[in-house]
PDB file of C-alpha atoms in Angstrom:
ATOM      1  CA  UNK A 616     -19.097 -10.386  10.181  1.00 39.00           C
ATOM      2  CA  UNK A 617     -15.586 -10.908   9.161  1.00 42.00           C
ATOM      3  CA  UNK A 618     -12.517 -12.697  10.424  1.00 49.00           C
ATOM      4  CA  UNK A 619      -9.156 -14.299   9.545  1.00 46.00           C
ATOM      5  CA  UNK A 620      -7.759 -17.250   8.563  1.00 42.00           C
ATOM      6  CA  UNK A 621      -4.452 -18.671  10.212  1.00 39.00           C
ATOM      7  CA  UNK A 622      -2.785 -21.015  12.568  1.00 37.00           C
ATOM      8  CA  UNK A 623      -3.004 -19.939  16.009  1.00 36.00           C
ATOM      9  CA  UNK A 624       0.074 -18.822  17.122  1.00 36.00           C
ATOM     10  CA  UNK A 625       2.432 -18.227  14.263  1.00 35.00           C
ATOM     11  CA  UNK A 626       1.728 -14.495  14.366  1.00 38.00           C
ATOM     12  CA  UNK A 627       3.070 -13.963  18.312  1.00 37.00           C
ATOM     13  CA  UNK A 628       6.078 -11.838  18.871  1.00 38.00           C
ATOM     14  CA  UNK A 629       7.657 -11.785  21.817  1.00 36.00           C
ATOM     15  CA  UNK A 630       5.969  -8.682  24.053  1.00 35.00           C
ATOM     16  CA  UNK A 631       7.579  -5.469  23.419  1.00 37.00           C
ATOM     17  CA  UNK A 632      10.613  -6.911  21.352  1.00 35.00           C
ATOM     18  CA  UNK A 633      13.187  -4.589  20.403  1.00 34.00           C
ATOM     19  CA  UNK A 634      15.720  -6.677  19.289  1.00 32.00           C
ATOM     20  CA  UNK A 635      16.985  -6.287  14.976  1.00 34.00           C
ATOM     21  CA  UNK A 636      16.504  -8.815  12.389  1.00 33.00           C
ATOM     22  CA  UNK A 637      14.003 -10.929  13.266  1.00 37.00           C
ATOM     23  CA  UNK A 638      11.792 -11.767  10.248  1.00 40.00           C
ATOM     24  CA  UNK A 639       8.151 -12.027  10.568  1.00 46.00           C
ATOM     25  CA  UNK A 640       6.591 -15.722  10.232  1.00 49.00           C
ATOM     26  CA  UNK A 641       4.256 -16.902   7.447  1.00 51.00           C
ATOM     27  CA  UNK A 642       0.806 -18.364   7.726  1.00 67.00           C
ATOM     28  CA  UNK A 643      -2.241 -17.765   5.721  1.00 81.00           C
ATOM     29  CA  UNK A 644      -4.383 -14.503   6.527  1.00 93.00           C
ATOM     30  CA  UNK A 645      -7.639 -13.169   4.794  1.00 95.00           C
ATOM     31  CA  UNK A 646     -10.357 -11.008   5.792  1.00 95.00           C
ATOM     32  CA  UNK A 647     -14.058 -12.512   5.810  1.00 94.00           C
ATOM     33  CA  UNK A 648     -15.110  -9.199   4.711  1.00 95.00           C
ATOM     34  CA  UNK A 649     -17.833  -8.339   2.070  1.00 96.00           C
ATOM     35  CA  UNK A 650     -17.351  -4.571   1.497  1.00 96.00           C
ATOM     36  CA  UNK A 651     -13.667  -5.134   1.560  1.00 96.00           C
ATOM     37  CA  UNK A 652     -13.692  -8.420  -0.804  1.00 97.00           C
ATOM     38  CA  UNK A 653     -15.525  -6.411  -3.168  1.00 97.00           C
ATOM     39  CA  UNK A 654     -13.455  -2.775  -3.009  1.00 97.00           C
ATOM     40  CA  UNK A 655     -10.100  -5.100  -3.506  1.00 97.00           C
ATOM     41  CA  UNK A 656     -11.995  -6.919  -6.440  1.00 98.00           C
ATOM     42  CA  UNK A 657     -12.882  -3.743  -7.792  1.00 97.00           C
ATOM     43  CA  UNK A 658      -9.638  -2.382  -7.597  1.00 97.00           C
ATOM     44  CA  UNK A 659      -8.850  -5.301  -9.604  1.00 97.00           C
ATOM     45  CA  UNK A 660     -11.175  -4.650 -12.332  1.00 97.00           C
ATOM     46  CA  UNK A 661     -10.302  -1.052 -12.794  1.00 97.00           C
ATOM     47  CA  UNK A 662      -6.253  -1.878 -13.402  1.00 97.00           C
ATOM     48  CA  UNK A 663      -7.390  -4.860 -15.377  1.00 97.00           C
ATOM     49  CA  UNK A 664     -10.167  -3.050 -17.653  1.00 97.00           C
ATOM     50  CA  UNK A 665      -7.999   0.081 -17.577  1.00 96.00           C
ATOM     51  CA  UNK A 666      -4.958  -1.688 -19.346  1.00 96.00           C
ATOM     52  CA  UNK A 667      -7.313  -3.569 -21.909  1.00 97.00           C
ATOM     53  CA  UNK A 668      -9.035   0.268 -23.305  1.00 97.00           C
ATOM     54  CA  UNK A 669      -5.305   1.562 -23.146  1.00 96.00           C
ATOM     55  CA  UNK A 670      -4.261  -1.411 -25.532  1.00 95.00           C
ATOM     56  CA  UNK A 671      -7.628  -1.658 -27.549  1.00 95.00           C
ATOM     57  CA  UNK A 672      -8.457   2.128 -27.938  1.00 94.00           C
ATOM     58  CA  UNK A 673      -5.079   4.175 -27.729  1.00 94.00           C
ATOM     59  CA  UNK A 674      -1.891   2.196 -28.619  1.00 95.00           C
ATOM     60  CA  UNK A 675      -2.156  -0.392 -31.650  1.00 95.00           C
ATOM     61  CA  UNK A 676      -4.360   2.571 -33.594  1.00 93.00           C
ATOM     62  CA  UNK A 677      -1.407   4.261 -33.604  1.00 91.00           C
ATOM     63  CA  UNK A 678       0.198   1.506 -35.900  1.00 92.00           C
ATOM     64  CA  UNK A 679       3.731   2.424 -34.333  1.00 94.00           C
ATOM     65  CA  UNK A 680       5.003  -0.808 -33.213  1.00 96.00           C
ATOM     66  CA  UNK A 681       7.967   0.682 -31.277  1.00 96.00           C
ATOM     67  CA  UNK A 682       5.268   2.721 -29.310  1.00 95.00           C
ATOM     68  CA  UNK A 683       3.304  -0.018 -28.738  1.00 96.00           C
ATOM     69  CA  UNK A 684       5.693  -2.414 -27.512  1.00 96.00           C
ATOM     70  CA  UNK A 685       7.504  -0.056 -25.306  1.00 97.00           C
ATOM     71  CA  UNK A 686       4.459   2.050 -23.436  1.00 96.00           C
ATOM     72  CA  UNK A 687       2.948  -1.644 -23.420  1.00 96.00           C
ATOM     73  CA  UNK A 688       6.216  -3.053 -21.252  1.00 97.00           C
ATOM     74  CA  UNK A 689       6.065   0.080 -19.131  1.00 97.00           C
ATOM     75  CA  UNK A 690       2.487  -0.531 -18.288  1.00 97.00           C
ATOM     76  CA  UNK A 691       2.588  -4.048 -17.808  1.00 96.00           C
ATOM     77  CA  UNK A 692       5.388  -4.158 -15.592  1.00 97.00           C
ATOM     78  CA  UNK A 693       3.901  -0.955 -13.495  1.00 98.00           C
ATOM     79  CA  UNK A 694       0.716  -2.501 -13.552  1.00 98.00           C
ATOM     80  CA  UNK A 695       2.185  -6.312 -12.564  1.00 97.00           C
ATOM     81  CA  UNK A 696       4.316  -4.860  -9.755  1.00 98.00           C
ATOM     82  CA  UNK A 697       1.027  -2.808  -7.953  1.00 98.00           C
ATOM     83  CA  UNK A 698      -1.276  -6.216  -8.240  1.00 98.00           C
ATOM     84  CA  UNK A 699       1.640  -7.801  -6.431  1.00 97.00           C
ATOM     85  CA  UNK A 700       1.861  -5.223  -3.865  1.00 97.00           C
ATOM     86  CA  UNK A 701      -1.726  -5.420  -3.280  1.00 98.00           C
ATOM     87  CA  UNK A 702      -2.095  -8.904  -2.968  1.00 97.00           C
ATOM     88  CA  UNK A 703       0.916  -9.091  -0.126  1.00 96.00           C
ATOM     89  CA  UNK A 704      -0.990  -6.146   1.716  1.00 97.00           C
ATOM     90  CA  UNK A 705      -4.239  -8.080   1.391  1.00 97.00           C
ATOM     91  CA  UNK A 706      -2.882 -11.522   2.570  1.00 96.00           C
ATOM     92  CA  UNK A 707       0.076 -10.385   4.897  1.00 95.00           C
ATOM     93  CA  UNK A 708      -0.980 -10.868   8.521  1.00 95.00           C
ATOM     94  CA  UNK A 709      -0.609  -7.053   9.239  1.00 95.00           C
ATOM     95  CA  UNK A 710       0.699  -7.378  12.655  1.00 93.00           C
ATOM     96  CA  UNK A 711      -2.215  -9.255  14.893  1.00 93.00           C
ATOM     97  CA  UNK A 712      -1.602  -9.663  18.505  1.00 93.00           C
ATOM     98  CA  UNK A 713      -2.059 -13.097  19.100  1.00 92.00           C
ATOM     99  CA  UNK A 714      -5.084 -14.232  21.009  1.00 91.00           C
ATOM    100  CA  UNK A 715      -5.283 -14.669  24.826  1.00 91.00           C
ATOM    101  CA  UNK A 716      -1.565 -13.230  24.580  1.00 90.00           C
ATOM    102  CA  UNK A 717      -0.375 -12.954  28.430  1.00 91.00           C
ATOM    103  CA  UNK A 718       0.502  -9.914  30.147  1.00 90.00           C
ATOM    104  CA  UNK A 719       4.446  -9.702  29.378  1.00 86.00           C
ATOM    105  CA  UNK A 720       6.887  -6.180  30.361  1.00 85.00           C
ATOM    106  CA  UNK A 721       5.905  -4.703  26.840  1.00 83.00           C
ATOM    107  CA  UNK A 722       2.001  -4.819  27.419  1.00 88.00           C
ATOM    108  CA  UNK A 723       0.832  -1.640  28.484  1.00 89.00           C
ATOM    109  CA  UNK A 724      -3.136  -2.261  28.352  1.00 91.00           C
ATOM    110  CA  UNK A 725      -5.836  -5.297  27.708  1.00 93.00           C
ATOM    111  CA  UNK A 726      -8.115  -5.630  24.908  1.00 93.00           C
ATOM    112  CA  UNK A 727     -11.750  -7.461  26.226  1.00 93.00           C
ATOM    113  CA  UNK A 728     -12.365  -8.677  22.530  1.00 93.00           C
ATOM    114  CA  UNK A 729      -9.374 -10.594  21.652  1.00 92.00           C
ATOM    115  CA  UNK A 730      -8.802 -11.182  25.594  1.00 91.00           C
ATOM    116  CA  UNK A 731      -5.489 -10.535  25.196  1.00 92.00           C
ATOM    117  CA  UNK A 732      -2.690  -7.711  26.763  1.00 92.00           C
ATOM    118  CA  UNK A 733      -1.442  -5.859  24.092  1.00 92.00           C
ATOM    119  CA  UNK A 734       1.635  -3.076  23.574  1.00 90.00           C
ATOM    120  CA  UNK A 735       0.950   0.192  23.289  1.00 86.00           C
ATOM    121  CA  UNK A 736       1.338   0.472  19.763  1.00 84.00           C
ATOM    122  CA  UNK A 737      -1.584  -1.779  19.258  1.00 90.00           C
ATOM    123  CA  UNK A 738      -5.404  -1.108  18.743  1.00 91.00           C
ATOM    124  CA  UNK A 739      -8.241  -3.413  17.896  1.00 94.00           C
ATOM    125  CA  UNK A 740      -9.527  -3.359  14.643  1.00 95.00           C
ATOM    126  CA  UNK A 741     -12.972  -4.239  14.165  1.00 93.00           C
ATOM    127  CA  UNK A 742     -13.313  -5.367  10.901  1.00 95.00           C
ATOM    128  CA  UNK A 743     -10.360  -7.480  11.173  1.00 94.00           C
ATOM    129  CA  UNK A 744     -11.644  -8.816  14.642  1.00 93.00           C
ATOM    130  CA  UNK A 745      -8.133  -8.202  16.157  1.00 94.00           C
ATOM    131  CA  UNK A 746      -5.561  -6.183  17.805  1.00 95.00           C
ATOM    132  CA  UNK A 747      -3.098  -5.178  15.628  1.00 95.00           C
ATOM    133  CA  UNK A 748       0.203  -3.573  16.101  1.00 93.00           C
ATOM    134  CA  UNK A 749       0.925  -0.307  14.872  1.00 91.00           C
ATOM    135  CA  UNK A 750      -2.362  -0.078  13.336  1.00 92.00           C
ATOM    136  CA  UNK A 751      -2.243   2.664  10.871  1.00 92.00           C
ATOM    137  CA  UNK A 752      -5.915   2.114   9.539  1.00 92.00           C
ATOM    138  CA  UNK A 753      -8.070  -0.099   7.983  1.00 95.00           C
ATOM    139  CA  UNK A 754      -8.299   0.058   4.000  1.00 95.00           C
ATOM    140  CA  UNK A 755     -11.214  -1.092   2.425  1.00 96.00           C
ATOM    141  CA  UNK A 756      -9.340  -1.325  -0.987  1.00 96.00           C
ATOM    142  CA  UNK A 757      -6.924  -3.633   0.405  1.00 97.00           C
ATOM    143  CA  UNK A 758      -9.504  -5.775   2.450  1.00 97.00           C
ATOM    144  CA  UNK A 759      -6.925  -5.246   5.459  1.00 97.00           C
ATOM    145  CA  UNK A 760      -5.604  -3.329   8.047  1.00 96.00           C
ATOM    146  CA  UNK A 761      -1.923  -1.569   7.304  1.00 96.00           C
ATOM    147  CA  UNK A 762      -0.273  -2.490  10.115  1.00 94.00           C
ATOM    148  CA  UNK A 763       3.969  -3.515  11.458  1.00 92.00           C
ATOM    149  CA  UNK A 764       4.080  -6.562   9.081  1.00 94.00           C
ATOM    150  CA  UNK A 765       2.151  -4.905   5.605  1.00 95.00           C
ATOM    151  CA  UNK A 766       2.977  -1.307   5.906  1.00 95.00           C
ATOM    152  CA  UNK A 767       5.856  -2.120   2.913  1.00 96.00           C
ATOM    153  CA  UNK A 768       3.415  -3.598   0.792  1.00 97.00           C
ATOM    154  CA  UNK A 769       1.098  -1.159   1.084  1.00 97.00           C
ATOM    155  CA  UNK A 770       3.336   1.817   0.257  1.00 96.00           C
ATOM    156  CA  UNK A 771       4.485  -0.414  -2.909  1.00 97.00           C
ATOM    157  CA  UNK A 772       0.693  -0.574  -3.783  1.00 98.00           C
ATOM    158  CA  UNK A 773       0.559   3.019  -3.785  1.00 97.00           C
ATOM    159  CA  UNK A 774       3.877   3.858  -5.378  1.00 97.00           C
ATOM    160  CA  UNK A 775       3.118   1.209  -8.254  1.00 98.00           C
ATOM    161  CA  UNK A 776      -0.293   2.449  -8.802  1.00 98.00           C
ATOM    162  CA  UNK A 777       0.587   6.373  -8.770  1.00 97.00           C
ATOM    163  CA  UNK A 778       3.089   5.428 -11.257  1.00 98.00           C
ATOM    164  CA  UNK A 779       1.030   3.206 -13.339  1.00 98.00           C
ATOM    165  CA  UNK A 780      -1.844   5.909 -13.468  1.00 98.00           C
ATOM    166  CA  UNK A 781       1.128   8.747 -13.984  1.00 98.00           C
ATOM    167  CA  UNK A 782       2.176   7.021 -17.033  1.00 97.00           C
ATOM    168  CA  UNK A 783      -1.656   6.403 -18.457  1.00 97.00           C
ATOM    169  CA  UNK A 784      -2.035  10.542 -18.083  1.00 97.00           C
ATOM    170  CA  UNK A 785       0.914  11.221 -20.178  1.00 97.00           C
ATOM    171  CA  UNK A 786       0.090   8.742 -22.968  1.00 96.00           C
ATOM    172  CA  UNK A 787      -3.189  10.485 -22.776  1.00 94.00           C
ATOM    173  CA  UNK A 788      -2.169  14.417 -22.557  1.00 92.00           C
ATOM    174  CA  UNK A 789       1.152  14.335 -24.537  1.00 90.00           C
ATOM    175  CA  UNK A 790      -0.671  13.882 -27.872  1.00 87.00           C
ATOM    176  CA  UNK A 791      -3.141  16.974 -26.921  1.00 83.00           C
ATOM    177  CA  UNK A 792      -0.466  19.735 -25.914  1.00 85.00           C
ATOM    178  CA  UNK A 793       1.515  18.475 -29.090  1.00 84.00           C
ATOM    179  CA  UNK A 794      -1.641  19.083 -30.830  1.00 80.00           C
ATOM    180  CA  UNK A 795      -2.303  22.557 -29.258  1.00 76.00           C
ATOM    181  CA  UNK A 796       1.236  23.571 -29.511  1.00 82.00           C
ATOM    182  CA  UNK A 797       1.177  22.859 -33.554  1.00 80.00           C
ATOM    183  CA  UNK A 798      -2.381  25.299 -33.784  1.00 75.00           C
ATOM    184  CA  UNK A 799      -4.369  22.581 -35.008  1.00 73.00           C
ATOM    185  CA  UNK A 800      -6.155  23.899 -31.781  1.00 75.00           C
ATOM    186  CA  UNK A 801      -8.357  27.477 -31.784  1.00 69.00           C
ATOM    187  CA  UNK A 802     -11.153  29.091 -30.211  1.00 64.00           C
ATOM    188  CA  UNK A 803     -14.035  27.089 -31.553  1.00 69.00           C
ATOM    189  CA  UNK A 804     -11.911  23.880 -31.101  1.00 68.00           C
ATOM    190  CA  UNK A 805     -14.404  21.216 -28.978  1.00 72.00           C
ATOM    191  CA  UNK A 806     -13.295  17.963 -27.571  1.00 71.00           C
ATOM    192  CA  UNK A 807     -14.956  15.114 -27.607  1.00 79.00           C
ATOM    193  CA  UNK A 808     -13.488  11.774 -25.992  1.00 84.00           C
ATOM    194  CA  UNK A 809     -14.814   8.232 -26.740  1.00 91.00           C
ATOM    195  CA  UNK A 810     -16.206   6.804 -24.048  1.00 93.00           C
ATOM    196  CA  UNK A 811     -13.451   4.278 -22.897  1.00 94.00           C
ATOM    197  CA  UNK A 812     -11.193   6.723 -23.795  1.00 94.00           C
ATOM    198  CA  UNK A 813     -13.144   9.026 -21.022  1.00 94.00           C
ATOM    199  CA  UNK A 814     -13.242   5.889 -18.735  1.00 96.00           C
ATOM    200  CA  UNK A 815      -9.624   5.237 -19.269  1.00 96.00           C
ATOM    201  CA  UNK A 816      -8.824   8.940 -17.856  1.00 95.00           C
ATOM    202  CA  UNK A 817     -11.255   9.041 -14.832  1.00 96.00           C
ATOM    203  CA  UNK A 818      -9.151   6.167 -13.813  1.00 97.00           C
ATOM    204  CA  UNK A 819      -6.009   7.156 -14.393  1.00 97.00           C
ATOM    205  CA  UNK A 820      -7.250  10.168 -12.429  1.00 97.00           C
ATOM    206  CA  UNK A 821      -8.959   8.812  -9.401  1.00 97.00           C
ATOM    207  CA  UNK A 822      -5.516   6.144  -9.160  1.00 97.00           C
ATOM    208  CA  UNK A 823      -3.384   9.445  -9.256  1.00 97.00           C
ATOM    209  CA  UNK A 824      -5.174  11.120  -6.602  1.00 97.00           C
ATOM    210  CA  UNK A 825      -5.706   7.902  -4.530  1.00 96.00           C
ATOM    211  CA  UNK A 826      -1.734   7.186  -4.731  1.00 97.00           C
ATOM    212  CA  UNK A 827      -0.888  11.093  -4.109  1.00 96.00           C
ATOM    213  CA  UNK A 828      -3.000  10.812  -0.718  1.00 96.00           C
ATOM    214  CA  UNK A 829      -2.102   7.728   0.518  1.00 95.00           C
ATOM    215  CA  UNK A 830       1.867   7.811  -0.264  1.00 95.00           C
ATOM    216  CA  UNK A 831       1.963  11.051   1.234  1.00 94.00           C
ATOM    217  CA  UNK A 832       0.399  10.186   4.295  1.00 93.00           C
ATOM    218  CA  UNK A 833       2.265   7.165   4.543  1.00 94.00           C
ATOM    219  CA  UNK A 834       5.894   8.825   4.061  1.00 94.00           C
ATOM    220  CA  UNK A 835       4.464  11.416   6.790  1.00 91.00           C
ATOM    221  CA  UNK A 836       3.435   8.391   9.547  1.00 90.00           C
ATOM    222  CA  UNK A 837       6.710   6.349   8.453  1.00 91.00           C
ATOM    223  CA  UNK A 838       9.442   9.344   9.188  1.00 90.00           C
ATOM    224  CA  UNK A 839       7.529  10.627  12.347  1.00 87.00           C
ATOM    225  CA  UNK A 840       7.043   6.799  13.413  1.00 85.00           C
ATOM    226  CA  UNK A 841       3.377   7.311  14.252  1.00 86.00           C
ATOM    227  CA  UNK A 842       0.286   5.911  13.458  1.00 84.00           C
ATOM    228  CA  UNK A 843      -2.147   7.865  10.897  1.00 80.00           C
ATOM    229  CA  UNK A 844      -4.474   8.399  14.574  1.00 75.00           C
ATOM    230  CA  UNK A 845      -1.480   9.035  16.320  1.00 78.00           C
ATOM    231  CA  UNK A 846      -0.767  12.177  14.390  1.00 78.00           C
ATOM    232  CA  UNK A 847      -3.946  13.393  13.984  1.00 76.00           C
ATOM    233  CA  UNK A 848      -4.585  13.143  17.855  1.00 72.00           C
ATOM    234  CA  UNK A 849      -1.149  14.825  18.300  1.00 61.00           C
ATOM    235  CA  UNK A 850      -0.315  11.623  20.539  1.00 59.00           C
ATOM    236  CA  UNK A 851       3.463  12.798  21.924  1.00 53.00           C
ATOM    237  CA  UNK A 852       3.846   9.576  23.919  1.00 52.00           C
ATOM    238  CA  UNK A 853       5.543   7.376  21.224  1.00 51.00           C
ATOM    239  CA  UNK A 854       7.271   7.600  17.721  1.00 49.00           C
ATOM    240  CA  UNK A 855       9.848  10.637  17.145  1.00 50.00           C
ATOM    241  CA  UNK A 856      12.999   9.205  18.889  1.00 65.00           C
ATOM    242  CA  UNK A 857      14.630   7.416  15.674  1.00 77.00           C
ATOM    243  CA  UNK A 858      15.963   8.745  12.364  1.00 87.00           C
ATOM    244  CA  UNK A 859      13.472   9.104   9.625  1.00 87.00           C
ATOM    245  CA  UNK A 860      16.257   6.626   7.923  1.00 89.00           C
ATOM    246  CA  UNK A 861      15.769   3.911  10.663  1.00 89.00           C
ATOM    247  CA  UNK A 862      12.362   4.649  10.283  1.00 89.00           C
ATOM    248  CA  UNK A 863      12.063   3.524   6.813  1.00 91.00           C
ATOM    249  CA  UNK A 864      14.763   0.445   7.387  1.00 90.00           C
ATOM    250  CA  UNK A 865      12.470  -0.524  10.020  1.00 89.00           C
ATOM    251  CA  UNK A 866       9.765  -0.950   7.337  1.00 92.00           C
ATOM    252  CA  UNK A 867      11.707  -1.658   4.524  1.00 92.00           C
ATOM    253  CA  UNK A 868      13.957  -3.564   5.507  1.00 89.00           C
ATOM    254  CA  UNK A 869      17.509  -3.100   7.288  1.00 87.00           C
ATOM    255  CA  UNK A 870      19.637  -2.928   3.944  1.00 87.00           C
ATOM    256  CA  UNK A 871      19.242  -0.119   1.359  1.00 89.00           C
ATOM    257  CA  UNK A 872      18.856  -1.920  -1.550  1.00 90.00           C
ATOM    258  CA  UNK A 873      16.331  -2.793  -5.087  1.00 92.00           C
ATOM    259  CA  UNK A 874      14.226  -5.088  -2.579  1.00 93.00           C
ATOM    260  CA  UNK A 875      12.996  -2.136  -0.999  1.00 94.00           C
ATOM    261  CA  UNK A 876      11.052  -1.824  -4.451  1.00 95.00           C
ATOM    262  CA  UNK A 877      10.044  -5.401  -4.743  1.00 95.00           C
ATOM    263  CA  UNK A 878       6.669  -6.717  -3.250  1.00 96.00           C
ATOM    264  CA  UNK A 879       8.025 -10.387  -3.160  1.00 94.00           C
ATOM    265  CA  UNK A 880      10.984  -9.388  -0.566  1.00 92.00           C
ATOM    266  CA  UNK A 881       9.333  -9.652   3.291  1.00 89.00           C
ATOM    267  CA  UNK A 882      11.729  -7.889   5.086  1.00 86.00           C
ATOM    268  CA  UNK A 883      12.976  -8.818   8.303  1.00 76.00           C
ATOM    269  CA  UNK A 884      12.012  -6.912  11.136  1.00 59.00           C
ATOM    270  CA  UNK A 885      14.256  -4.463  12.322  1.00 51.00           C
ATOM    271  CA  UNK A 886      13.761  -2.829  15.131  1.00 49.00           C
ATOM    272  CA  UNK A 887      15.931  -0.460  17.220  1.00 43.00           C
ATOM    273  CA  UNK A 888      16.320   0.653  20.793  1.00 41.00           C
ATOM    274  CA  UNK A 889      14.188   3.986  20.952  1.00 38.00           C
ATOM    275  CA  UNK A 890      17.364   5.076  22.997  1.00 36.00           C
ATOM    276  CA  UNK A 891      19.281   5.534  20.028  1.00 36.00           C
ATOM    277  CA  UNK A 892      19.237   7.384  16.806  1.00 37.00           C
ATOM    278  CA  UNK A 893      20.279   4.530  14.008  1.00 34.00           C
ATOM    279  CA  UNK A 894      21.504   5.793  10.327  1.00 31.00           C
TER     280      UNK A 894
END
């Protein structure tokens, strides 16, 4: 059983609006779900535990306080930027129809759960107990759906964390292919890692491949303006009329600018008339 927390009707948008600038309004939203509560607690942990063996285990024993302060900055600010990005993605309402919502010119079909006419960008989520627009998919990780209102956040999560989890692999390999490259490597050469060092690394690892898969797949559904179903059931009825540029402003935000990178900019919605191609 799960559900959401928020005040009924701060979440409605105006049927099939395609007018620019129009920034989505706040209220509280979170998930009543168990599996979910504990995969975004987990992810938690990991980036949490992961940055204490990194301290304890491979920077101060190298006694090189410049190379301790300055990985320590990188990975603290990586690692503070992708917590941030995953809390707005868990506790950003992701784009939920509003309840009973009426039958209005952009409703295209009704939804017998939330009893409510929806566009045709939406689909009910049943985790999340709602209909949600543009509703890429549900991520356990996040304890949400990605949907219109998130899908920024989300992308930040998995920018911040491939990053984080990039850095983690070269403050890990560097030191061995310096090692190799001086000989102190042969053919009877074994390795044998410590065990949080050989924690630290699956991590790093599993965060890589996680942000590789996601970000990718998200860059692909942003420029094509398509849901992740949409494109795997080859749905040609919407998306593909705008610039992959308006594409991203209309997730991003309308400006190019640094607060495309931050996860404490919302940006206003900006939508454009699927009539016109907008740079």
């Amino acid at each position: 059983m799960s559900s959401s927390v928020q005040n009924h009707g701060t979440s409605e948008h105006s049927a099939g609006l395609e007018t620019p600038l129009q920034a989505p309004n706040q209220h509280c939203w979170f998930v009543l779900d168990p599996i979910g509560i504990l995969c975004a607690m987990a992810a938690w942990v990991l980036v949490l535990s992961g940055g204490w063996v990194l301290f304890r285990d491979l920077l101060i024993p190298s006694n090189n306080m410049l190379y301790i302060v300055a990985n320590g900055v990188v990975f603290h600010l990586l690692a503070s930027l992708a917590l941030a990005s995953h809390l707005r993605t868990m506790l950003t309402d992701p784009g939920s129809v509003p309840l009973g919502n009426p039958p209005g010119p952009g409703t295209v079909s009704y939804c017998p759960d939330c009893h409510s006419a929806i566009p045709r960008t939406a689909c009910h989520c049943t985790v999340c107990q709602r209909c949600i627009r543009k509703n890429d998919h549900h991520c356990p990780w996040i304890n949400n759906c990605v949907g219109e209102d998130n899908q920024k956040y989300f992308l930040l999560f998995t920018m911040y964390i491939g990053l984080t989890s990039t850095h983690v692999l070269l403050l890990l390999g560097i030191p061995v292919l310096c090692s190799y490259m001086r000989g102190e490597w042969d053919s009877s050469s074994t390795v044998s890692l410590p065990a949080p060092i050989l924690f630290l690394l699956l991590v790093a690892i599993m965060g890589f491949l996680f942000a590789v898969v996601m970000l990718c797949s998200q860059m692909c559904v942003i420029y094509s303006d398509k849901t992740t179903t949409e494109l795997l059931y080859q749905n040609t009825h919407s998306g593909g009329r705008r610039t992959k540029c308006a594409n991203m402003k209309a997730v991003c935000g309308s400006h190019v600018s640094l607060t495309w990178l931050s996860p404490f900019h919302s940006p206003e919605h900006y939508k454009v008339n699927e009539h016109h191609d907008m740079a």
